[in-house]
Amino acid sequence: MKPQHLDGSSHLLVTGGAGFIGVNFVRRLIENPHGPTVTVLDALTYAGNRESLADLENSPRLHFVHADIRDGETVESLLRASNIRTIVHFAAESHVDRSILGPDAFIDTNIVGTHSLLKAARSFWIGDEPGPHRFHHVSTDEVYGSLEPADPAFSESTPYAPNSPYAASKAASDHLVRAYHHTYGLDTTISNCSNNYGPFQFPEKLIPLVMMNMLAGKALPIYGDGSNVRDWLYVEDHCRGIEAILKGGEPGRVYNIGGLNERKNIDLVRILCAVVDERFAAEPALATAHPNCPAAHGKPCESLITFVKDRPGHDRRYAINADRIERELGFRPVETFETGLAKTVDWYLAHEEWCRRIQDGRYREWVDRQYSDRLAAR
Ligand code: NAD
Ligand code: TYD
């Protein structure tokens, strides 16, 4: 029988559980009355937001530890203290543009941090107290590089060819996870997935950035000519895919998770604008809440689209061949792009306070610097 990692008697350590995908993953586990106990370990960088879990923090099954994954001693003592045998590793520096401006943090967290976690897990799980365990590493399709329009989608055997410092740091972490399985027998799995979208995403990534700029009546910056293609995966589908791997995945195996949903950036932004226009037309109160949004005055949001200087080394296209996870674990995304996007828009419209708070301070500083340069360089 396969070891269980998600039932009521399990205890998971979720790194990066205050970030976008981690929050969605933790919320699913805690909201399930039969779910496991979860200890979130998060350094609360600019991307970590404990407030996103605040309504669940009185659950006896949720514990929060403010710590850095590079602090191996703390990680190992946490594993030992609660006999934790499952790690789901989300913590990372995750934004390509930031990695171009400052790669060091990406090397420190994504490579050194992942190695530090692996060492702690090995020391406890394989060293003096061996037993069933699982280290699930959450990675990205960006490790495979960039596709031309007619190329076949990335499969698990596509050679690695990372192009940005972010992608290179994730590729290095994947290799370390693989090596710990091969050399030390650590029970590991890796998932490489496409671009996520949905609730709680920090607004430096395309969809929440465009959403919040639209509501504020600000430019919607499209890099280059907008023809770069990404595959979009609704975040809850990603979480379901990870759950499927934890339940049935083979040790040492890699699984691609995709949204079956390739779009050019410009097309995606136009669709997003149209959904917001429709919501404003149907609900007059939105015009009062967001008076700077063009839709508040009957104008289309796409009037804010602004083409800006391209990202250096901008990958042309990502696409995922997700046959393996469907064939072996029976996983397919549930949401279509239309249903996922509608849920996302409705969530951001309903969580005005979360959006307002996250756009303060550290965020503003970054976005203002980033886009004043890009808009000036047009
Ligand atoms: P995010 O940037 O929103 O969150 C990252 C979280 O990690 C934050 O809570 C942050 O505080 C925490 N963190 C950063 N450095 C840390 C450290 N040294 N110690 C402990 N915690 C630290 O990221 P996300 O979008 O939720 O992505 C989660 C994972 O999924 C990442 O590994 C990323 O590479 C991967 N991924 C993301 C996407 C996507 O579209 N967002 C796609 C594919 C893969
Ligand atoms: P992003 O959300 O940063 O994810 P990634 O770089 O990991 O794919 O960007 C998604 C796509 O959108 C990517 O091709 C870059 C583009 N993009 C813009 O055109 N404008 C923006 O303001 C941002 C943040 C991204």
CSV table of C-alpha atoms and ligand atoms in Angstrom, one decimal:
chain,number,residue,atom,x,y,z
A,1,MET,CA,0.0,0.0,0.0
A,2,LYS,CA,1.3,3.5,-0.8
A,3,PRO,CA,2.0,5.7,2.1
A,4,GLN,CA,-0.6,8.4,2.8
A,5,HIS,CA,0.4,12.0,2.8
A,6,LEU,CA,-2.9,13.8,2.9
A,7,ASP,CA,-5.2,11.9,5.3
A,8,GLY,CA,-6.2,13.1,8.8
A,9,SER,CA,-3.3,11.5,10.5
A,10,SER,CA,-0.6,13.1,8.2
A,11,HIS,CA,1.4,16.2,9.0
A,12,LEU,CA,2.8,18.2,6.2
A,13,LEU,CA,5.5,20.9,6.2
A,14,VAL,CA,4.5,23.4,3.4
A,15,THR,CA,7.3,25.8,2.6
A,16,GLY,CA,6.2,29.1,1.0
A,17,GLY,CA,2.7,28.5,2.3
A,18,ALA,CA,2.1,32.3,2.6
A,19,GLY,CA,2.7,32.9,-1.1
A,20,PHE,CA,0.2,32.7,-4.0
A,21,ILE,CA,0.1,28.9,-4.8
A,22,GLY,CA,1.0,27.9,-1.2
A,23,VAL,CA,-1.9,29.8,0.2
A,24,ASN,CA,-4.3,28.1,-2.2
A,25,PHE,CA,-2.9,24.7,-1.4
A,26,VAL,CA,-3.0,25.2,2.4
A,27,ARG,CA,-6.5,26.6,2.3
A,28,ARG,CA,-7.7,23.5,0.4
A,29,LEU,CA,-6.2,21.1,3.0
A,30,ILE,CA,-7.4,23.0,6.0
A,31,GLU,CA,-10.9,23.7,4.7
A,32,ASN,CA,-11.2,19.9,4.2
A,33,PRO,CA,-12.5,18.6,7.6
A,34,HIS,CA,-10.7,15.2,6.9
A,35,GLY,CA,-7.5,16.8,5.8
A,36,PRO,CA,-4.0,16.6,7.4
A,37,THR,CA,-2.3,18.9,9.9
A,38,VAL,CA,-0.2,21.6,8.2
A,39,THR,CA,2.8,23.5,9.3
A,40,VAL,CA,3.6,26.5,7.1
A,41,LEU,CA,7.2,27.6,7.0
A,42,ASP,CA,7.6,31.0,5.3
A,43,ALA,CA,10.1,33.8,5.5
A,44,LEU,CA,7.4,36.4,4.6
A,45,THR,CA,9.4,38.1,1.8
A,46,TYR,CA,7.6,40.8,-0.2
A,47,ALA,CA,5.6,37.9,-1.8
A,48,GLY,CA,4.5,36.2,1.4
A,49,ASN,CA,1.3,37.4,3.0
A,50,ARG,CA,0.2,35.8,6.3
A,51,GLU,CA,-3.1,37.8,6.1
A,52,SER,CA,-4.2,35.4,3.3
A,53,LEU,CA,-4.4,32.6,5.9
A,54,ALA,CA,-5.7,34.8,8.8
A,55,ASP,CA,-9.2,33.4,8.8
A,56,LEU,CA,-7.9,29.9,9.1
A,57,GLU,CA,-5.3,30.5,11.8
A,58,ASN,CA,-7.4,29.4,14.7
A,59,SER,CA,-7.7,25.9,13.2
A,60,PRO,CA,-5.9,23.4,15.5
A,61,ARG,CA,-4.6,21.8,12.3
A,62,LEU,CA,-2.7,24.9,11.0
A,63,HIS,CA,0.6,26.1,12.4
A,64,PHE,CA,2.7,29.0,11.1
A,65,VAL,CA,6.4,29.3,11.5
A,66,HIS,CA,8.2,32.4,10.4
A,67,ALA,CA,11.5,31.0,9.2
A,68,ASP,CA,13.9,30.8,6.2
A,69,ILE,CA,14.3,27.5,4.3
A,70,ARG,CA,18.0,28.1,4.4
A,71,ASP,CA,18.0,27.7,8.2
A,72,GLY,CA,18.5,23.9,8.1
A,73,GLU,CA,18.7,23.6,11.9
A,74,THR,CA,15.2,25.1,12.4
A,75,VAL,CA,13.8,23.0,9.6
A,76,GLU,CA,15.3,19.8,11.0
A,77,SER,CA,14.1,20.5,14.5
A,78,LEU,CA,10.6,21.2,13.2
A,79,LEU,CA,10.5,17.9,11.3
A,80,ARG,CA,11.7,16.0,14.4
A,81,ALA,CA,9.5,17.8,16.9
A,82,SER,CA,6.3,16.9,15.1
A,83,ASN,CA,7.5,13.8,13.3
A,84,ILE,CA,6.7,15.4,10.0
A,85,ARG,CA,7.3,13.0,7.1
A,86,THR,CA,6.0,15.0,4.1
A,87,ILE,CA,7.3,18.2,2.7
A,88,VAL,CA,5.6,20.2,-0.1
A,89,HIS,CA,8.2,22.7,-1.2
A,90,PHE,CA,6.8,25.9,-2.8
A,91,ALA,CA,9.1,28.5,-1.2
A,92,ALA,CA,11.0,30.4,-3.9
A,93,GLU,CA,11.8,33.7,-5.5
A,94,SER,CA,9.4,33.4,-8.4
A,95,HIS,CA,9.3,36.4,-10.6
A,96,VAL,CA,11.4,36.4,-13.9
A,97,ASP,CA,11.6,40.2,-14.1
A,98,ARG,CA,13.1,40.4,-10.6
A,99,SER,CA,15.6,37.7,-11.4
A,100,ILE,CA,16.8,39.8,-14.4
A,101,LEU,CA,17.3,42.8,-12.1
A,102,GLY,CA,18.8,40.9,-9.2
A,103,PRO,CA,19.7,37.2,-9.6
A,104,ASP,CA,21.4,36.7,-6.2
A,105,ALA,CA,18.3,36.1,-4.1
A,106,PHE,CA,17.2,33.5,-6.7
A,107,ILE,CA,20.5,31.5,-6.2
A,108,ASP,CA,20.2,31.8,-2.4
A,109,THR,CA,16.6,30.8,-2.0
A,110,ASN,CA,15.9,28.5,-4.9
A,111,ILE,CA,19.2,26.6,-5.0
A,112,VAL,CA,20.9,27.0,-1.6
A,113,GLY,CA,17.5,27.0,0.2
A,114,THR,CA,16.3,23.8,-1.6
A,115,HIS,CA,19.5,22.1,-0.8
A,116,SER,CA,19.2,23.1,2.8
A,117,LEU,CA,15.7,21.5,3.0
A,118,LEU,CA,16.9,18.3,1.3
A,119,LYS,CA,19.7,18.0,3.8
A,120,ALA,CA,17.4,18.4,6.8
A,121,ALA,CA,14.9,15.9,5.3
A,122,ARG,CA,17.7,13.4,4.6
A,123,SER,CA,19.2,13.7,8.0
A,124,PHE,CA,15.8,12.9,9.7
A,125,TRP,CA,14.1,10.6,7.3
A,126,ILE,CA,17.0,8.5,6.1
A,127,GLY,CA,19.5,9.0,8.9
A,128,ASP,CA,18.6,8.0,12.4
A,129,GLU,CA,14.8,7.5,12.1
A,130,PRO,CA,14.1,5.9,8.7
A,131,GLY,CA,10.5,5.4,7.5
A,132,PRO,CA,8.0,6.3,4.8
A,133,HIS,CA,8.3,9.9,3.7
A,134,ARG,CA,7.9,12.2,0.7
A,135,PHE,CA,9.6,15.4,-0.5
A,136,HIS,CA,7.5,17.0,-3.2
A,137,HIS,CA,9.2,19.8,-5.1
A,138,VAL,CA,7.1,22.4,-7.0
A,139,SER,CA,8.8,23.6,-10.1
A,140,THR,CA,8.1,25.2,-13.4
A,141,ASP,CA,7.9,24.6,-17.2
A,142,GLU,CA,10.4,27.4,-17.6
A,143,VAL,CA,13.2,25.0,-16.9
A,144,TYR,CA,12.6,23.5,-20.4
A,145,GLY,CA,13.4,26.8,-22.2
A,146,SER,CA,11.3,28.4,-25.0
A,147,LEU,CA,9.3,26.9,-27.9
A,148,GLU,CA,8.8,28.1,-31.4
A,149,PRO,CA,5.1,28.3,-32.5
A,150,ALA,CA,5.1,24.8,-34.2
A,151,ASP,CA,7.2,22.9,-31.7
A,152,PRO,CA,5.7,20.1,-29.7
A,153,ALA,CA,4.8,20.9,-26.1
A,154,PHE,CA,7.3,20.2,-23.3
A,155,SER,CA,7.2,16.6,-22.0
A,156,GLU,CA,9.0,15.2,-18.9
A,157,SER,CA,11.9,14.1,-21.2
A,158,THR,CA,12.4,17.5,-22.9
A,159,PRO,CA,16.0,18.5,-22.2
A,160,TYR,CA,16.5,21.4,-19.7
A,161,ALA,CA,17.4,24.7,-21.4
A,162,PRO,CA,16.6,27.5,-18.8
A,163,ASN,CA,16.9,31.0,-20.2
A,164,SER,CA,16.3,33.4,-17.3
A,165,PRO,CA,18.2,33.4,-13.9
A,166,TYR,CA,14.8,32.4,-12.3
A,167,ALA,CA,14.5,29.4,-14.7
A,168,ALA,CA,18.1,28.5,-14.2
A,169,SER,CA,17.8,28.5,-10.4
A,170,LYS,CA,14.7,26.3,-10.6
A,171,ALA,CA,16.4,23.9,-12.9
A,172,ALA,CA,19.3,23.7,-10.5
A,173,SER,CA,16.9,22.9,-7.6
A,174,ASP,CA,15.2,20.2,-9.7
A,175,HIS,CA,18.6,18.6,-10.3
A,176,LEU,CA,19.4,18.6,-6.6
A,177,VAL,CA,16.1,16.9,-5.8
A,178,ARG,CA,16.7,14.3,-8.5
A,179,ALA,CA,20.2,13.7,-7.1
A,180,TYR,CA,19.0,13.3,-3.6
A,181,HIS,CA,16.6,10.6,-4.8
A,182,HIS,CA,19.2,8.8,-7.0
A,183,THR,CA,22.1,9.0,-4.5
A,184,TYR,CA,20.6,8.9,-1.1
A,185,GLY,CA,17.2,7.2,-1.8
A,186,LEU,CA,15.1,10.1,-0.7
A,187,ASP,CA,11.5,9.6,-1.8
A,188,THR,CA,11.0,12.7,-4.0
A,189,THR,CA,8.6,13.8,-6.7
A,190,ILE,CA,8.7,16.9,-8.9
A,191,SER,CA,6.0,18.7,-10.7
A,192,ASN,CA,6.8,21.2,-13.5
A,193,CYS,CA,3.7,23.3,-14.2
A,194,SER,CA,2.7,26.2,-16.4
A,195,ASN,CA,1.6,29.8,-15.5
A,196,ASN,CA,-0.8,29.8,-12.6
A,197,TYR,CA,-3.6,32.3,-12.1
A,198,GLY,CA,-6.4,32.8,-9.5
A,199,PRO,CA,-7.0,34.2,-6.1
A,200,PHE,CA,-4.3,35.6,-3.8
A,201,GLN,CA,-1.7,36.2,-6.6
A,202,PHE,CA,0.8,39.0,-5.9
A,203,PRO,CA,0.2,41.7,-8.5
A,204,GLU,CA,3.6,41.7,-10.2
A,205,LYS,CA,2.5,38.8,-12.4
A,206,LEU,CA,0.5,39.5,-15.6
A,207,ILE,CA,-3.1,38.7,-14.6
A,208,PRO,CA,-3.4,40.3,-11.2
A,209,LEU,CA,-1.3,43.3,-12.4
A,210,VAL,CA,-3.6,43.9,-15.3
A,211,MET,CA,-6.6,43.4,-13.1
A,212,MET,CA,-5.5,45.9,-10.5
A,213,ASN,CA,-4.3,48.4,-13.1
A,214,MET,CA,-7.6,48.2,-14.9
A,215,LEU,CA,-9.6,49.0,-11.8
A,216,ALA,CA,-7.3,51.9,-11.0
A,217,GLY,CA,-7.4,53.3,-14.6
A,218,LYS,CA,-3.7,52.7,-15.1
A,219,ALA,CA,-1.8,51.5,-18.2
A,220,LEU,CA,-1.9,47.8,-18.9
A,221,PRO,CA,1.8,47.1,-19.9
A,222,ILE,CA,2.2,44.5,-22.7
A,223,TYR,CA,5.8,43.5,-23.2
A,224,GLY,CA,7.0,43.6,-26.9
A,225,ASP,CA,4.2,43.0,-29.4
A,226,GLY,CA,2.2,40.8,-27.0
A,227,SER,CA,2.6,37.7,-29.2
A,228,ASN,CA,4.4,35.6,-26.5
A,229,VAL,CA,2.4,32.5,-25.6
A,230,ARG,CA,1.9,31.0,-22.1
A,231,ASP,CA,-0.2,28.1,-21.0
A,232,TRP,CA,-2.5,29.1,-18.2
A,233,LEU,CA,-3.4,26.8,-15.3
A,234,TYR,CA,-6.1,27.8,-12.7
A,235,VAL,CA,-4.3,27.6,-9.3
A,236,GLU,CA,-6.8,25.1,-7.7
A,237,ASP,CA,-6.2,22.7,-10.6
A,238,HIS,CA,-2.5,23.0,-9.9
A,239,CYS,CA,-3.2,22.1,-6.2
A,240,ARG,CA,-5.3,19.2,-7.2
A,241,GLY,CA,-2.5,18.0,-9.5
A,242,ILE,CA,-0.1,18.1,-6.5
A,243,GLU,CA,-2.5,16.2,-4.4
A,244,ALA,CA,-2.8,13.5,-7.1
A,245,ILE,CA,1.0,13.2,-7.1
A,246,LEU,CA,1.1,13.0,-3.3
A,247,LYS,CA,-1.5,10.2,-3.3
A,248,GLY,CA,-0.3,8.2,-6.3
A,249,GLY,CA,3.0,9.5,-7.6
A,250,GLU,CA,6.0,7.2,-7.9
A,251,PRO,CA,9.2,8.1,-6.0
A,252,GLY,CA,11.8,9.7,-8.2
A,253,ARG,CA,9.2,10.6,-10.9
A,254,VAL,CA,8.6,14.0,-12.6
A,255,TYR,CA,5.1,15.1,-13.6
A,256,ASN,CA,4.2,18.0,-15.9
A,257,ILE,CA,1.0,19.8,-15.0
A,258,GLY,CA,-0.6,22.1,-17.6
A,259,GLY,CA,-3.8,24.0,-18.2
A,260,LEU,CA,-4.5,22.8,-21.8
A,261,ASN,CA,-4.8,26.5,-22.5
A,262,GLU,CA,-2.3,28.3,-24.6
A,263,ARG,CA,-2.9,32.0,-25.2
A,264,LYS,CA,-1.0,35.0,-26.6
A,265,ASN,CA,-0.5,37.6,-23.9
A,266,ILE,CA,-2.3,40.2,-25.9
A,267,ASP,CA,-5.3,37.9,-26.5
A,268,LEU,CA,-5.4,37.0,-22.8
A,269,VAL,CA,-5.4,40.6,-21.7
A,270,ARG,CA,-8.1,41.5,-24.2
A,271,ILE,CA,-10.3,38.7,-22.8
A,272,LEU,CA,-9.7,39.8,-19.3
A,273,CYS,CA,-10.7,43.4,-20.2
A,274,ALA,CA,-13.9,42.1,-21.8
A,275,VAL,CA,-14.8,40.1,-18.7
A,276,VAL,CA,-14.3,43.2,-16.5
A,277,ASP,CA,-16.3,45.4,-18.9
A,278,GLU,CA,-19.2,42.9,-18.6
A,279,ARG,CA,-19.1,42.9,-14.8
A,280,PHE,CA,-19.3,46.7,-14.7
A,281,ALA,CA,-22.2,46.7,-17.2
A,282,ALA,CA,-24.1,44.2,-15.0
A,283,GLU,CA,-23.3,45.7,-11.6
A,284,PRO,CA,-23.6,49.5,-11.3
A,285,ALA,CA,-22.1,49.5,-7.8
A,286,LEU,CA,-18.7,48.6,-9.3
A,287,ALA,CA,-18.5,52.1,-11.0
A,288,THR,CA,-18.8,53.7,-7.6
A,289,ALA,CA,-16.2,51.4,-6.0
A,290,HIS,CA,-13.7,51.9,-8.9
A,291,PRO,CA,-14.4,55.3,-10.4
A,292,ASN,CA,-11.1,55.4,-12.3
A,293,CYS,CA,-11.8,52.3,-14.3
A,294,PRO,CA,-12.7,53.1,-17.9
A,295,ALA,CA,-15.6,50.7,-17.6
A,296,ALA,CA,-17.1,52.9,-14.9
A,297,HIS,CA,-17.7,55.4,-17.7
A,298,GLY,CA,-18.8,52.9,-20.3
A,299,LYS,CA,-15.4,52.8,-22.0
A,300,PRO,CA,-13.7,49.5,-22.8
A,301,CYS,CA,-10.8,48.6,-20.4
A,302,GLU,CA,-8.7,47.6,-23.4
A,303,SER,CA,-8.3,51.3,-24.1
A,304,LEU,CA,-5.6,51.1,-21.3
A,305,ILE,CA,-3.5,48.6,-23.2
A,306,THR,CA,0.0,50.0,-23.6
A,307,PHE,CA,2.9,48.2,-25.5
A,308,VAL,CA,6.1,48.6,-23.6
A,309,LYS,CA,9.8,47.7,-24.0
A,310,ASP,CA,10.2,43.9,-24.2
A,311,ARG,CA,11.7,41.8,-21.3
A,312,PRO,CA,15.3,40.9,-22.1
A,313,GLY,CA,15.6,37.3,-23.3
A,314,HIS,CA,11.8,37.0,-23.3
A,315,ASP,CA,10.8,33.3,-23.8
A,316,ARG,CA,8.6,33.0,-26.9
A,317,ARG,CA,6.2,30.2,-26.0
A,318,TYR,CA,5.6,27.6,-23.2
A,319,ALA,CA,3.3,24.7,-23.7
A,320,ILE,CA,2.9,21.5,-21.6
A,321,ASN,CA,2.3,17.9,-22.6
A,322,ALA,CA,0.5,16.6,-19.6
A,323,ASP,CA,-0.2,13.1,-20.8
A,324,ARG,CA,1.8,11.4,-18.1
A,325,ILE,CA,-0.1,12.7,-15.1
A,326,GLU,CA,-3.4,12.0,-16.9
A,327,ARG,CA,-2.4,8.5,-17.9
A,328,GLU,CA,-0.8,7.4,-14.6
A,329,LEU,CA,-2.7,9.4,-12.0
A,330,GLY,CA,-6.0,10.2,-13.8
A,331,PHE,CA,-5.5,14.0,-13.3
A,332,ARG,CA,-6.9,16.6,-15.7
A,333,PRO,CA,-7.7,20.2,-14.9
A,334,VAL,CA,-11.3,20.9,-14.1
A,335,GLU,CA,-11.5,24.6,-15.0
A,336,THR,CA,-11.7,25.9,-18.6
A,337,PHE,CA,-10.0,29.2,-19.3
A,338,GLU,CA,-13.5,30.9,-19.3
A,339,THR,CA,-14.5,29.4,-15.9
A,340,GLY,CA,-11.1,30.0,-14.3
A,341,LEU,CA,-10.9,33.6,-15.5
A,342,ALA,CA,-14.5,34.4,-14.4
A,343,LYS,CA,-13.7,33.0,-10.9
A,344,THR,CA,-10.5,35.0,-10.8
A,345,VAL,CA,-12.1,38.3,-11.8
A,346,ASP,CA,-14.9,37.8,-9.3
A,347,TRP,CA,-12.5,37.0,-6.6
A,348,TYR,CA,-10.4,40.2,-7.2
A,349,LEU,CA,-13.6,42.3,-7.4
A,350,ALA,CA,-14.9,40.8,-4.1
A,351,HIS,CA,-11.6,41.3,-2.3
A,352,GLU,CA,-11.0,45.0,-2.7
A,353,GLU,CA,-9.4,45.3,0.8
A,354,TRP,CA,-6.9,42.5,0.1
A,355,CYS,CA,-6.0,44.2,-3.2
A,356,ARG,CA,-5.7,47.6,-1.6
A,357,ARG,CA,-3.4,46.4,1.2
A,358,ILE,CA,-1.1,44.4,-1.1
A,359,GLN,CA,-0.6,47.4,-3.3
A,360,ASP,CA,0.8,49.5,-0.5
A,361,GLY,CA,4.5,50.0,0.4
A,362,ARG,CA,6.9,47.4,-0.9
A,363,TYR,CA,4.7,46.7,-3.9
A,364,ARG,CA,4.3,50.2,-5.1
A,365,GLU,CA,8.0,50.9,-4.8
A,366,TRP,CA,8.8,48.0,-7.1
A,367,VAL,CA,6.0,48.6,-9.7
A,368,ASP,CA,6.7,52.3,-9.9
A,369,ARG,CA,10.4,51.7,-10.6
A,370,GLN,CA,9.8,48.9,-13.0
A,371,TYR,CA,7.2,50.6,-15.1
A,372,SER,CA,8.5,54.1,-15.1
A,373,ASP,CA,11.6,52.7,-16.8
A,374,ARG,CA,9.6,50.6,-19.3
A,375,LEU,CA,7.0,53.2,-20.1
A,376,ALA,CA,9.8,55.8,-20.6
A,377,ALA,CA,11.6,53.5,-22.9
A,378,ARG,CA,8.7,52.9,-25.3
B,1,NAD,P1,5.2,33.5,-4.6
B,1,NAD,O1,6.4,34.3,-5.0
B,1,NAD,O2,3.9,34.0,-4.6
B,1,NAD,O3,5.5,33.0,-3.1
B,1,NAD,C1,6.7,32.5,-2.7
B,1,NAD,C2,6.6,32.3,-1.2
B,1,NAD,O4,7.9,31.8,-0.7
B,1,NAD,C3,6.3,33.6,-0.4
B,1,NAD,O5,5.4,33.3,0.6
B,1,NAD,C4,7.7,33.9,0.2
B,1,NAD,O6,7.6,34.6,1.5
B,1,NAD,C5,8.3,32.5,0.4
B,1,NAD,N1,9.7,32.5,0.5
B,1,NAD,C6,10.6,33.1,-0.4
B,1,NAD,N2,11.9,32.9,0.0
B,1,NAD,C7,11.8,32.1,1.1
B,1,NAD,C8,12.8,31.6,2.0
B,1,NAD,N3,14.1,31.8,1.7
B,1,NAD,N4,12.4,30.8,3.0
B,1,NAD,C9,11.1,30.6,3.3
B,1,NAD,N5,10.1,31.1,2.5
B,1,NAD,C10,10.5,31.9,1.4
B,1,NAD,O7,5.3,32.2,-5.5
B,1,NAD,P2,4.2,31.3,-6.1
B,1,NAD,O8,3.7,31.9,-7.4
B,1,NAD,O9,3.3,30.9,-5.1
B,1,NAD,O10,5.1,30.0,-6.6
B,1,NAD,C11,5.3,28.9,-5.7
B,1,NAD,C12,6.2,27.9,-6.3
B,1,NAD,O11,5.6,27.5,-7.5
B,1,NAD,C13,7.5,28.4,-6.7
B,1,NAD,O12,8.5,27.4,-6.4
B,1,NAD,C14,7.5,28.7,-8.2
B,1,NAD,O13,8.8,28.5,-8.7
B,1,NAD,C15,6.5,27.6,-8.6
B,1,NAD,N6,5.8,27.9,-9.8
B,1,NAD,C16,5.0,29.1,-9.9
B,1,NAD,C17,4.2,29.3,-11.0
B,1,NAD,C18,3.3,30.5,-11.1
B,1,NAD,O14,2.8,30.8,-12.2
B,1,NAD,N7,3.2,31.3,-10.0
B,1,NAD,C19,4.3,28.5,-12.1
B,1,NAD,C20,5.1,27.3,-12.0
B,1,NAD,C21,5.8,27.1,-10.9
B,2,TYD,P1,4.5,36.7,-15.8
B,2,TYD,O1,3.2,36.7,-15.2
B,2,TYD,O2,5.6,37.5,-15.2
B,2,TYD,O3,5.0,35.1,-15.8
B,2,TYD,P2,6.2,34.4,-16.5
B,2,TYD,O4,7.2,35.4,-16.9
B,2,TYD,O5,6.7,33.5,-15.5
B,2,TYD,O6,5.6,33.7,-17.7
B,2,TYD,O7,4.4,37.0,-17.3
B,2,TYD,C1,3.5,36.3,-18.2
B,2,TYD,C2,3.7,36.8,-19.6
B,2,TYD,O8,3.2,38.2,-19.6
B,2,TYD,C3,5.1,36.9,-20.0
B,2,TYD,O9,5.2,36.6,-21.4
B,2,TYD,C4,5.5,38.3,-19.8
B,2,TYD,C5,4.2,39.1,-20.0
B,2,TYD,N1,4.0,40.3,-19.2
B,2,TYD,C6,3.6,41.5,-19.8
B,2,TYD,O10,3.4,41.5,-21.1
B,2,TYD,N2,3.4,42.6,-19.1
B,2,TYD,C7,3.5,42.6,-17.7
B,2,TYD,O11,3.3,43.6,-17.0
B,2,TYD,C8,4.0,41.3,-17.1
B,2,TYD,C9,4.2,41.3,-15.6
B,2,TYD,C10,4.2,40.2,-17.9
